[in-house]
Coordinates of C-alpha atoms and ligand atoms in Angstrom, one line a residue:
Chain A
M1 CA 44.4 61.2 155.3
T2 CA 42.5 59.6 158.5
R3 CA 39.2 60.1 156.0
E4 CA 40.5 57.3 154.1
D5 CA 41.7 55.4 157.1
N6 CA 37.8 55.0 158.2
T7 CA 36.5 54.4 155.3
K8 CA 38.5 52.2 153.5
N9 CA 36.3 49.3 154.5
E10 CA 32.5 49.9 154.0
K11 CA 31.5 47.0 152.6
T12 CA 28.7 46.3 155.2
Q13 CA 25.8 47.7 157.5
S14 CA 27.6 47.6 160.6
D15 CA 30.9 49.4 159.2
K16 CA 29.2 51.7 158.3
K17 CA 27.6 52.7 161.8
T18 CA 30.6 53.1 163.3
N19 CA 31.8 55.1 160.4
I20 CA 29.1 57.2 161.4
L21 CA 29.6 57.1 165.2
S22 CA 33.3 57.3 164.1
G23 CA 32.7 60.8 162.5
L24 CA 30.5 62.3 165.1
I25 CA 33.7 61.7 167.5
K26 CA 35.6 63.7 165.1
K27 CA 36.3 67.7 166.3
K28 CA 37.5 69.3 163.2
E29 CA 37.1 68.7 159.9
N30 CA 38.2 70.8 156.6
S31 CA 35.2 70.1 154.5
A32 CA 37.2 72.3 152.0
D33 CA 39.4 69.8 150.1
V34 CA 36.6 67.3 150.0
F35 CA 33.9 69.0 148.0
K36 CA 35.1 71.7 146.1
D37 CA 31.2 72.9 145.5
G38 CA 27.8 71.9 145.9
S39 CA 27.8 70.2 142.1
V40 CA 26.2 67.1 142.6
S41 CA 26.6 64.0 139.9
V42 CA 24.6 61.0 140.5
K43 CA 25.4 57.5 137.4
N44 CA 23.2 54.9 136.5
A45 CA 21.4 54.5 140.6
N46 CA 19.5 51.6 141.6
L47 CA 18.2 51.1 145.0
W48 CA 16.1 48.0 146.5
Y49 CA 14.3 48.0 149.7
G50 CA 14.1 44.1 149.7
D51 CA 13.2 43.1 146.9
F52 CA 11.3 46.5 145.7
Q53 CA 13.7 48.1 142.8
A54 CA 12.9 52.0 144.0
L55 CA 16.0 53.9 141.6
K56 CA 15.8 52.5 138.1
D57 CA 18.9 53.6 136.4
V58 CA 19.0 57.1 137.8
S59 CA 21.3 59.5 136.3
L60 CA 21.6 63.5 136.3
E61 CA 23.9 66.4 137.1
I62 CA 23.1 68.6 139.2
P63 CA 24.7 72.1 139.2
D64 CA 26.4 74.3 141.9
R65 CA 24.5 76.7 143.1
K66 CA 21.3 77.0 140.8
V67 CA 17.4 75.2 142.6
T68 CA 16.7 71.9 141.4
A69 CA 13.0 70.6 141.4
F70 CA 11.9 66.7 142.1
I71 CA 8.4 66.3 140.5
G72 CA 6.9 63.2 139.6
P73 CA 3.5 61.1 141.5
S74 CA 3.4 59.9 145.4
G75 CA 6.0 56.7 145.9
C76 CA 8.2 57.7 142.1
G77 CA 11.7 57.4 144.6
K78 CA 11.9 61.8 145.0
S79 CA 12.4 61.3 149.2
T80 CA 14.4 58.1 148.5
L81 CA 16.8 60.4 145.4
L82 CA 17.0 63.2 147.8
K83 CA 18.0 60.3 150.8
C84 CA 20.8 58.8 149.1
L85 CA 22.4 62.3 148.7
N86 CA 23.6 62.5 152.4
R87 CA 23.5 58.4 152.7
M88 CA 20.5 58.3 154.9
N89 CA 19.1 54.8 153.5
D90 CA 22.2 53.8 154.7
L91 CA 20.8 52.5 158.1
I92 CA 17.6 51.5 156.7
E93 CA 17.7 47.4 156.9
G94 CA 17.3 45.6 153.9
C95 CA 18.2 49.0 151.7
R96 CA 20.7 48.3 148.9
I97 CA 22.0 50.6 146.5
E98 CA 24.5 50.8 143.2
G99 CA 26.2 53.6 141.4
R100 CA 28.0 56.5 141.9
F101 CA 26.6 59.9 144.0
E102 CA 29.2 63.0 144.1
V103 CA 29.2 66.1 145.8
G104 CA 31.4 68.9 144.8
G105 CA 33.0 66.0 142.8
T106 CA 33.8 63.4 145.2
D107 CA 32.2 59.7 145.9
I108 CA 30.2 59.6 148.6
Y109 CA 30.0 56.8 149.3
K110 CA 33.9 55.9 149.1
S111 CA 35.8 58.6 150.1
A112 CA 33.5 61.0 152.8
D113 CA 32.6 59.9 156.0
V114 CA 29.1 60.4 156.9
N115 CA 29.1 62.9 159.5
L116 CA 31.7 65.7 157.3
L117 CA 28.8 64.9 154.3
R118 CA 25.9 65.7 156.1
K119 CA 27.3 68.9 157.1
N120 CA 27.7 69.4 153.9
V121 CA 24.7 68.7 152.8
G122 CA 22.3 69.3 154.8
M123 CA 18.1 68.1 154.8
V124 CA 15.2 69.5 155.6
F125 CA 12.2 67.5 155.9
Q126 CA 8.3 68.1 155.3
K127 CA 7.0 68.3 158.8
P128 CA 9.0 70.8 160.9
N129 CA 11.6 68.5 163.2
L130 CA 13.0 71.0 166.1
F131 CA 14.5 69.8 169.1
P132 CA 12.7 70.3 172.4
M133 CA 14.7 73.0 172.9
S134 CA 15.7 76.9 172.4
I135 CA 15.6 78.1 169.2
Y136 CA 19.5 79.5 170.6
D137 CA 20.5 75.7 170.9
N138 CA 18.5 74.1 168.2
I139 CA 20.7 76.9 165.8
C140 CA 24.0 75.4 167.8
Y141 CA 23.5 72.2 168.0
G142 CA 25.4 71.6 164.6
P143 CA 28.0 73.4 165.0
R144 CA 28.2 72.1 168.5
T145 CA 29.0 68.4 167.0
H146 CA 31.5 69.9 164.8
G147 CA 33.1 71.0 168.2
I148 CA 32.7 74.6 167.8
R149 CA 32.4 75.7 172.0
K150 CA 32.9 79.6 171.9
K151 CA 30.4 81.7 173.0
S152 CA 30.5 84.6 170.8
E153 CA 31.9 82.1 167.9
L154 CA 27.8 80.9 168.3
D155 CA 26.6 83.4 168.4
E156 CA 28.0 85.0 165.3
I157 CA 27.1 81.4 164.0
V158 CA 22.6 82.0 165.2
E159 CA 23.0 85.5 163.9
R160 CA 23.9 85.1 160.5
S161 CA 21.8 81.7 160.5
L162 CA 18.6 83.1 161.6
K163 CA 19.6 86.1 158.9
E164 CA 20.0 83.8 156.2
A165 CA 16.8 81.7 156.6
A166 CA 15.0 85.1 157.0
M167 CA 14.2 84.5 160.9
W168 CA 16.0 86.7 162.5
D169 CA 14.1 89.9 163.1
E170 CA 11.4 87.3 164.3
A171 CA 13.8 85.3 166.7
K172 CA 15.8 88.0 168.0
N173 CA 14.1 88.2 170.9
R174 CA 13.5 85.2 172.4
L175 CA 16.5 82.9 171.8
S176 CA 16.0 81.9 174.6
K177 CA 12.1 80.9 174.5
S178 CA 11.7 77.0 173.1
A179 CA 11.8 76.5 169.6
L180 CA 8.4 74.4 169.8
G181 CA 6.4 77.6 170.3
M182 CA 6.8 79.0 167.0
S183 CA 4.3 78.6 164.4
G184 CA 4.9 76.0 161.8
G185 CA 6.1 78.1 159.5
Q186 CA 8.3 79.9 161.7
Q187 CA 9.8 76.3 162.9
Q188 CA 9.9 75.5 158.9
R189 CA 12.3 78.3 158.3
L190 CA 13.8 78.2 161.8
C191 CA 14.8 74.1 160.4
I192 CA 16.2 75.9 157.6
A193 CA 18.6 78.1 159.9
R194 CA 19.3 75.4 161.7
A195 CA 20.7 73.6 158.1
L196 CA 22.5 76.3 157.5
A197 CA 24.5 76.8 161.1
V198 CA 27.2 74.6 159.4
R199 CA 27.4 76.4 156.3
P200 CA 26.4 73.3 154.3
K201 CA 27.0 73.5 150.0
V202 CA 23.9 71.1 149.5
L203 CA 20.2 72.3 151.0
L204 CA 18.1 69.1 150.7
L205 CA 14.4 70.4 151.1
D206 CA 12.0 67.2 151.2
E207 CA 8.1 68.9 150.5
P208 CA 9.2 71.5 153.1
T209 CA 6.0 73.6 152.3
S210 CA 3.0 71.5 151.8
A211 CA 2.0 72.2 155.3
L212 CA 2.4 75.5 155.5
D213 CA 0.0 78.4 154.6
P214 CA 0.5 80.2 152.0
I215 CA 2.4 83.0 153.1
S216 CA 4.9 80.8 154.9
T217 CA 5.4 79.3 151.4
G218 CA 6.1 82.7 149.7
K219 CA 8.3 83.1 152.4
I220 CA 10.5 79.9 152.0
E221 CA 10.6 79.7 148.4
E222 CA 11.9 83.8 148.4
L223 CA 14.3 82.1 150.7
T224 CA 15.9 79.3 147.9
S225 CA 16.3 82.1 145.6
E226 CA 18.3 83.6 148.2
L227 CA 19.9 81.0 149.1
K228 CA 21.3 79.7 145.8
K229 CA 23.6 82.8 145.9
E230 CA 25.9 80.8 148.5
L231 CA 24.8 76.9 147.9
T232 CA 22.3 74.3 146.0
V233 CA 19.3 73.4 146.9
I234 CA 17.4 70.8 145.8
I235 CA 13.4 70.8 146.6
V236 CA 11.3 67.8 146.2
T237 CA 7.8 69.7 145.7
H238 CA 4.1 68.1 144.9
N239 CA 3.6 71.6 143.5
M240 CA 4.1 72.5 139.9
Q241 CA 3.8 76.3 140.2
Q242 CA 6.3 76.3 142.9
A243 CA 9.1 74.3 140.7
T244 CA 8.2 76.8 137.9
R245 CA 8.2 79.9 140.6
I246 CA 11.9 78.7 141.9
A247 CA 13.3 76.0 140.5
D248 CA 16.4 76.1 137.9
K249 CA 15.9 73.3 136.4
T250 CA 13.5 70.2 136.9
A251 CA 13.6 66.5 136.9
F252 CA 10.4 64.2 136.7
F253 CA 10.5 61.1 137.9
L254 CA 7.7 58.3 137.3
L255 CA 7.8 54.2 139.0
G256 CA 11.5 54.5 140.2
E257 CA 12.5 56.3 136.3
L258 CA 13.8 59.7 135.6
I259 CA 11.5 60.3 132.7
E260 CA 12.9 63.8 132.0
Y261 CA 15.8 66.8 133.5
S262 CA 15.7 69.7 131.5
D263 CA 15.6 73.5 132.4
T264 CA 12.3 74.1 134.2
E265 CA 11.0 76.7 130.9
E266 CA 11.4 74.0 128.8
L267 CA 9.8 71.3 131.1
F268 CA 7.3 73.3 131.7
I269 CA 6.3 74.8 128.2
N270 CA 7.9 72.3 126.2
P271 CA 8.4 68.5 127.4
E272 CA 9.8 66.1 125.4
D273 CA 8.6 62.7 127.2
P274 CA 4.6 62.1 126.7
R275 CA 4.5 61.1 130.5
T276 CA 5.6 64.3 131.5
E277 CA 3.4 65.9 129.3
R278 CA 0.4 63.9 130.7
Y279 CA 1.8 64.6 134.3
I280 CA 2.1 67.9 134.5
T281 CA -0.6 69.0 132.9
G282 CA -2.6 66.8 135.1
K283 CA -3.7 63.9 132.5
F284 CA -2.7 61.1 134.4
G285 CA -4.9 58.7 135.8
Chain B
M1 CA -14.8 69.9 138.6
S2 CA -11.0 68.1 138.1
T3 CA -8.5 71.5 137.4
R4 CA -8.4 68.9 133.4
N5 CA -12.1 69.4 133.5
R6 CA -12.6 72.9 134.0
Y7 CA -9.0 73.8 131.0
E8 CA -10.6 71.2 128.5
Q9 CA -14.3 73.4 129.2
E10 CA -12.3 76.5 129.1
L11 CA -10.0 76.2 125.8
K12 CA -13.0 75.2 124.0
A13 CA -15.2 78.0 124.9
I14 CA -11.6 79.6 124.0
S15 CA -11.7 78.3 120.0
D16 CA -15.4 79.1 119.7
E17 CA -15.1 82.2 121.0
L18 CA -12.0 82.1 118.0
I19 CA -14.3 80.5 115.6
A20 CA -16.5 83.1 115.9
M21 CA -14.1 86.1 115.7
Q22 CA -12.5 84.6 112.4
R23 CA -16.4 84.8 110.7
A24 CA -16.8 88.5 112.0
V25 CA -13.2 88.8 110.4
E26 CA -14.3 86.6 106.7
R27 CA -17.5 88.9 106.4
A28 CA -14.9 91.8 106.7
I29 CA -13.4 91.1 104.1
D30 CA -16.3 89.4 101.5
R31 CA -18.2 93.1 102.6
A32 CA -14.9 94.8 101.7
I33 CA -14.4 93.0 98.6
E34 CA -18.0 93.3 97.7
A35 CA -18.2 96.8 98.0
F36 CA -15.5 97.0 96.0
V37 CA -16.7 95.1 93.1
T38 CA -20.4 96.8 93.0
K39 CA -19.1 100.4 94.2
D40 CA -20.9 100.2 97.4
K41 CA -20.1 103.3 99.7
T42 CA -22.6 102.4 102.0
L43 CA -22.1 98.8 102.3
A44 CA -18.1 100.2 102.7
A45 CA -19.2 102.4 105.7
G46 CA -21.0 99.5 107.3
T47 CA -18.3 97.1 107.2
A48 CA -15.7 99.7 108.2
E49 CA -17.4 100.6 111.4
N50 CA -18.1 97.4 112.4
D51 CA -14.1 97.0 112.3
V52 CA -14.9 98.2 116.3
E53 CA -16.6 94.6 117.1
I54 CA -13.7 92.4 116.1
N55 CA -11.0 94.5 117.8
R56 CA -13.7 93.8 121.0
M57 CA -13.8 90.3 120.1
E58 CA -10.2 90.5 120.2
R59 CA -10.3 92.1 123.0
D60 CA -12.3 89.5 124.7
I61 CA -10.8 86.4 123.8
E62 CA -7.4 87.8 125.0
Q63 CA -9.1 88.7 128.8
H64 CA -10.4 85.1 128.6
C65 CA -6.5 83.6 127.6
L66 CA -5.5 85.7 130.7
K67 CA -7.9 84.4 133.0
V68 CA -6.8 81.0 131.7
L69 CA -3.2 81.7 132.2
L70 CA -4.1 82.8 135.4
M71 CA -6.4 80.5 137.0
E72 CA -6.0 77.1 135.4
H73 CA -1.8 77.5 135.2
P74 CA -1.7 75.8 131.9
V75 CA 1.8 74.1 131.7
A76 CA 3.3 72.0 127.9
G77 CA 0.8 71.8 125.5
D78 CA -2.4 73.3 127.0
F79 CA 0.5 76.1 127.7
R80 CA 1.1 76.9 124.6
E81 CA -2.8 76.2 123.2
I82 CA -3.4 79.4 125.4
T83 CA -0.5 81.6 124.2
A84 CA -0.9 80.5 120.3
A85 CA -4.7 81.4 120.5
L86 CA -3.4 85.1 122.4
K87 CA -0.9 85.6 119.6
M88 CA -3.8 84.5 117.1
I89 CA -6.2 86.9 117.3
T90 CA -3.6 89.6 117.2
D91 CA -3.6 88.7 113.6
L92 CA -6.9 88.0 113.1
E93 CA -7.1 91.8 114.3
R94 CA -5.0 93.2 111.9
I95 CA -6.6 91.1 109.4
G96 CA -9.7 93.0 110.3
D97 CA -7.3 96.3 109.6
Q98 CA -7.1 95.7 107.1
A99 CA -10.8 94.6 104.9
R100 CA -11.4 98.3 106.9
D101 CA -8.6 100.0 105.0
I102 CA -10.2 98.7 101.7
C103 CA -13.7 99.8 102.4
E104 CA -12.0 103.8 103.1
I105 CA -10.5 103.0 99.8
V106 CA -13.9 102.6 98.4
L107 CA -14.9 105.9 100.1
Q108 CA -12.6 107.7 99.2
S109 CA -12.6 106.2 94.8
G110 CA -14.3 108.0 92.4
D111 CA -17.8 107.5 91.4
G112 CA -17.0 106.1 87.5
E113 CA -16.5 103.1 86.3
Y114 CA -14.2 101.0 86.4
V115 CA -11.6 100.9 83.1
K116 CA -12.0 97.1 83.8
K117 CA -14.2 95.0 85.6
P118 CA -12.2 93.7 88.9
E119 CA -11.5 90.2 87.9
H120 CA -7.8 89.0 90.1
I121 CA -8.7 90.8 93.3
P122 CA -12.3 89.0 93.8
R123 CA -10.1 85.5 92.5
M124 CA -7.7 86.6 95.5
A125 CA -9.6 87.7 98.1
K126 CA -11.2 84.5 97.6
I127 CA -7.8 82.4 98.1
V128 CA -7.2 84.9 101.3
S129 CA -10.4 85.1 103.2
G130 CA -10.1 81.1 102.7
M131 CA -6.7 81.1 103.9
V132 CA -8.2 82.8 107.5
K133 CA -10.4 80.6 107.9
D134 CA -8.2 77.0 107.5
S135 CA -5.4 79.4 109.5
V136 CA -8.2 79.3 112.7
Y137 CA -10.4 75.5 112.4
S138 CA -5.8 74.0 112.0
Y139 CA -6.1 76.0 115.5
V140 CA -10.0 74.3 116.4
N141 CA -8.8 70.7 115.0
R142 CA -5.2 70.6 115.6
D143 CA -4.4 69.8 111.8
L144 CA -0.6 70.2 111.9
A145 CA -1.3 69.5 107.9
V146 CA -3.1 72.7 106.9
A147 CA -1.6 75.0 109.2
T148 CA 2.2 74.1 107.8
S149 CA 0.3 74.3 104.0
L150 CA -0.9 77.6 104.0
D151 CA 2.8 78.7 103.3
K152 CA 1.9 77.0 99.8
H153 CA -1.1 79.0 99.7
D154 CA 1.0 82.4 100.2
D155 CA 3.3 81.6 97.2
I156 CA -0.1 81.7 95.1
V157 CA -0.8 84.7 96.3
D158 CA 1.8 86.3 95.7
N159 CA 2.0 85.2 92.4
I160 CA -1.4 86.8 92.3
F161 CA 0.0 89.7 93.1
V162 CA 2.3 89.8 90.8
E163 CA 0.0 89.4 88.5
I164 CA -1.5 92.3 89.3
K165 CA 0.8 94.6 89.7
D166 CA 1.7 93.8 86.3
E167 CA -1.4 94.2 84.8
I168 CA -1.9 97.7 87.0
V169 CA 1.1 98.8 85.5
N170 CA 0.2 98.1 81.5
I171 CA -3.1 100.3 82.8
I172 CA -0.9 103.2 83.7
R173 CA 1.5 103.2 80.7
A174 CA -1.7 102.8 78.1
N175 CA -4.0 106.2 79.9
K176 CA -2.6 108.0 82.7
D177 CA -5.8 109.4 83.0
N178 CA -6.6 105.7 85.0
A179 CA -3.6 106.1 87.4
E180 CA -5.5 106.7 90.6
Q181 CA -8.0 104.2 90.3
A182 CA -4.8 101.9 89.3
V183 CA -2.9 102.8 92.7
Y184 CA -6.7 102.1 94.2
F185 CA -6.7 98.8 92.8
L186 CA -2.4 97.8 93.9
M187 CA -3.4 99.4 97.6
I188 CA -6.3 96.4 98.0
A189 CA -4.1 93.4 95.9
K190 CA -1.8 94.6 98.6
Y191 CA -4.3 94.5 101.7
L192 CA -5.1 91.0 100.7
E193 CA -1.5 90.4 100.4
R194 CA -0.6 91.2 103.5
I195 CA -4.0 89.2 105.1
A196 CA -2.2 86.0 103.5
D197 CA 0.9 87.1 105.3
H198 CA -1.1 86.8 109.0
A199 CA -3.1 83.8 108.2
V200 CA 0.9 82.5 107.4
N201 CA 1.0 83.6 111.4
I202 CA -1.5 82.6 112.3
G203 CA -0.9 78.6 111.3
E204 CA 2.5 79.2 112.5
W205 CA 1.4 79.7 116.2
V206 CA -0.7 76.8 115.7
E207 CA 2.6 74.9 114.9
Y208 CA 3.8 76.0 117.7
A209 CA 0.5 74.9 119.6
I210 CA 0.8 71.1 118.3
T211 CA 5.0 70.9 118.4
G212 CA 6.5 73.4 120.3
S213 CA 8.8 74.6 118.1
H214 CA 7.9 78.4 116.6
H215 CA 10.1 79.6 113.7
Ligands
LIG301 N1 12.1 52.4 153.9 C1 11.5 52.0 153.4 N2 11.5 50.9 152.8 C2 10.6 49.7 151.9 N3 10.2 50.6 150.3 C3 10.1 51.9 151.1 C4 11.0 52.7 151.7 N4 11.2 54.3 151.8 C5 10.2 54.1 150.6 N5 9.8 53.1 150.1 C6 9.4 52.5 149.2 O1 10.2 52.9 147.6 C7 9.5 54.0 147.2 C8 9.8 55.1 146.9 O2 9.5 55.9 148.3 P1 9.6 57.5 148.4 O3 11.1 57.7 147.7 O4 9.6 58.0 149.3 O5 8.5 58.3 146.9 P2 8.2 60.0 146.8 O6 9.0 60.9 147.8 O7 8.5 60.3 145.4 O8 6.5 60.0 147.3 C9 7.3 53.7 147.1 O9 6.9 52.5 146.9 C10 7.9 53.6 148.8 O10 6.4 52.4 149.3
LIG302 MG1 8.5 61.8 148.9

């Protein structure tokens, strides 16, 4: 197993960097046997940026093919935890991570290479971050780095991804046009299509609608409900109604701690912790 | 104004409307019983007619609650407060119906004197209307102790009902000519007993609003 070979010594930052590069060079990976599904398990996660502790003993089990929302005030560590799940914190200078992070039963800091991990755990950010290329090339970017070259195969991936992102009708006649010419809401859905192109098992969405108008927001919310038939969605949102509309489970964070994690309905109707109640009812501060 | 303040203002307004509805219902019970005791058919007719007012109050409060749910998106304790209010008004409206039913019995009953001056029924009515008042105030004051104490009052009411029933059986046994009157007494006692049940229901919704558990 080559995977084991290049993940043996991962103690230092520089080792991790080499590891990412070696991952990029690899042509084909069979992820099926590494991540058995899109479930996510976090056990006793602690994370420091230098002296500052951004995550404090966080443990939670996120079920496969459900939508899970992370809520909490700014700076409570939601994005930090999200980024741990596809190892985006690895390259941050001075960032130290403890604990166990699993995707589909596999320890992602020990036994999976970063490139393979990111193929399985896609991420979409608050602001669309498309490449200055055509719509077609944006979507093919991921599959191409994973070695897919055949035109017919790429065509198929583009069509499927755009359809899954509910974008096909809007995009099919302008595939060769620049992706940056689309509206903000379209660009965000294109980012989702791009993430879907490599068929991830988990999709991380970090405040994906906070810059969008209500109609584009509605489309993305609808999309998440469709997507969960195929994969696990974890969404950071500041919009409580959004969490109640789309999330099966909700986790509330405060100052780096996971305060409460339960079924969304339970959390919003009958929260256990008074801090959750104060936050969601707007009684804080 | 902040969302929080706006919500709290709305909740205060709903509480005031609930108190007004409780007062209307209490007045309906008192008048129905007074009309019964004094055989005052005009009072009975007027009180029965006034039930439409209580029905209107239910609809208004319901609209208000739905508006708050829609506009303020309350969650957690706030959400439970509004849902509890929505459920409570259904019970209050039913209590109004039962006061009207008592009035209708008064209207149907004959003009002759009572075989026996009603005692138990006015006593029962006093307890019952106190329960209704307590139930609504336990909501307004978030008073869990009062809300859960309604069960005990309900037991007292049930005991009085049994006493009344036994007495009525004796009246009928003593003289069959009094049977019709006795049946009216029994029906009124039964309506009062049902009102007490509604007050207990309201107490349970208050418990839900405060603690999140409902049985
Ligand atoms: N790269 C970084 N270096 C230092 N501190 C950081 C870094 N990223 C985030 N933080 C700090 O960690 C805390 C959590 O941040 P973040 O996870 O972005 O919060 P959230 O997404 O909940 O708003 C914040 O106090 C933030 O300032
Ligand atoms: Mg964030």
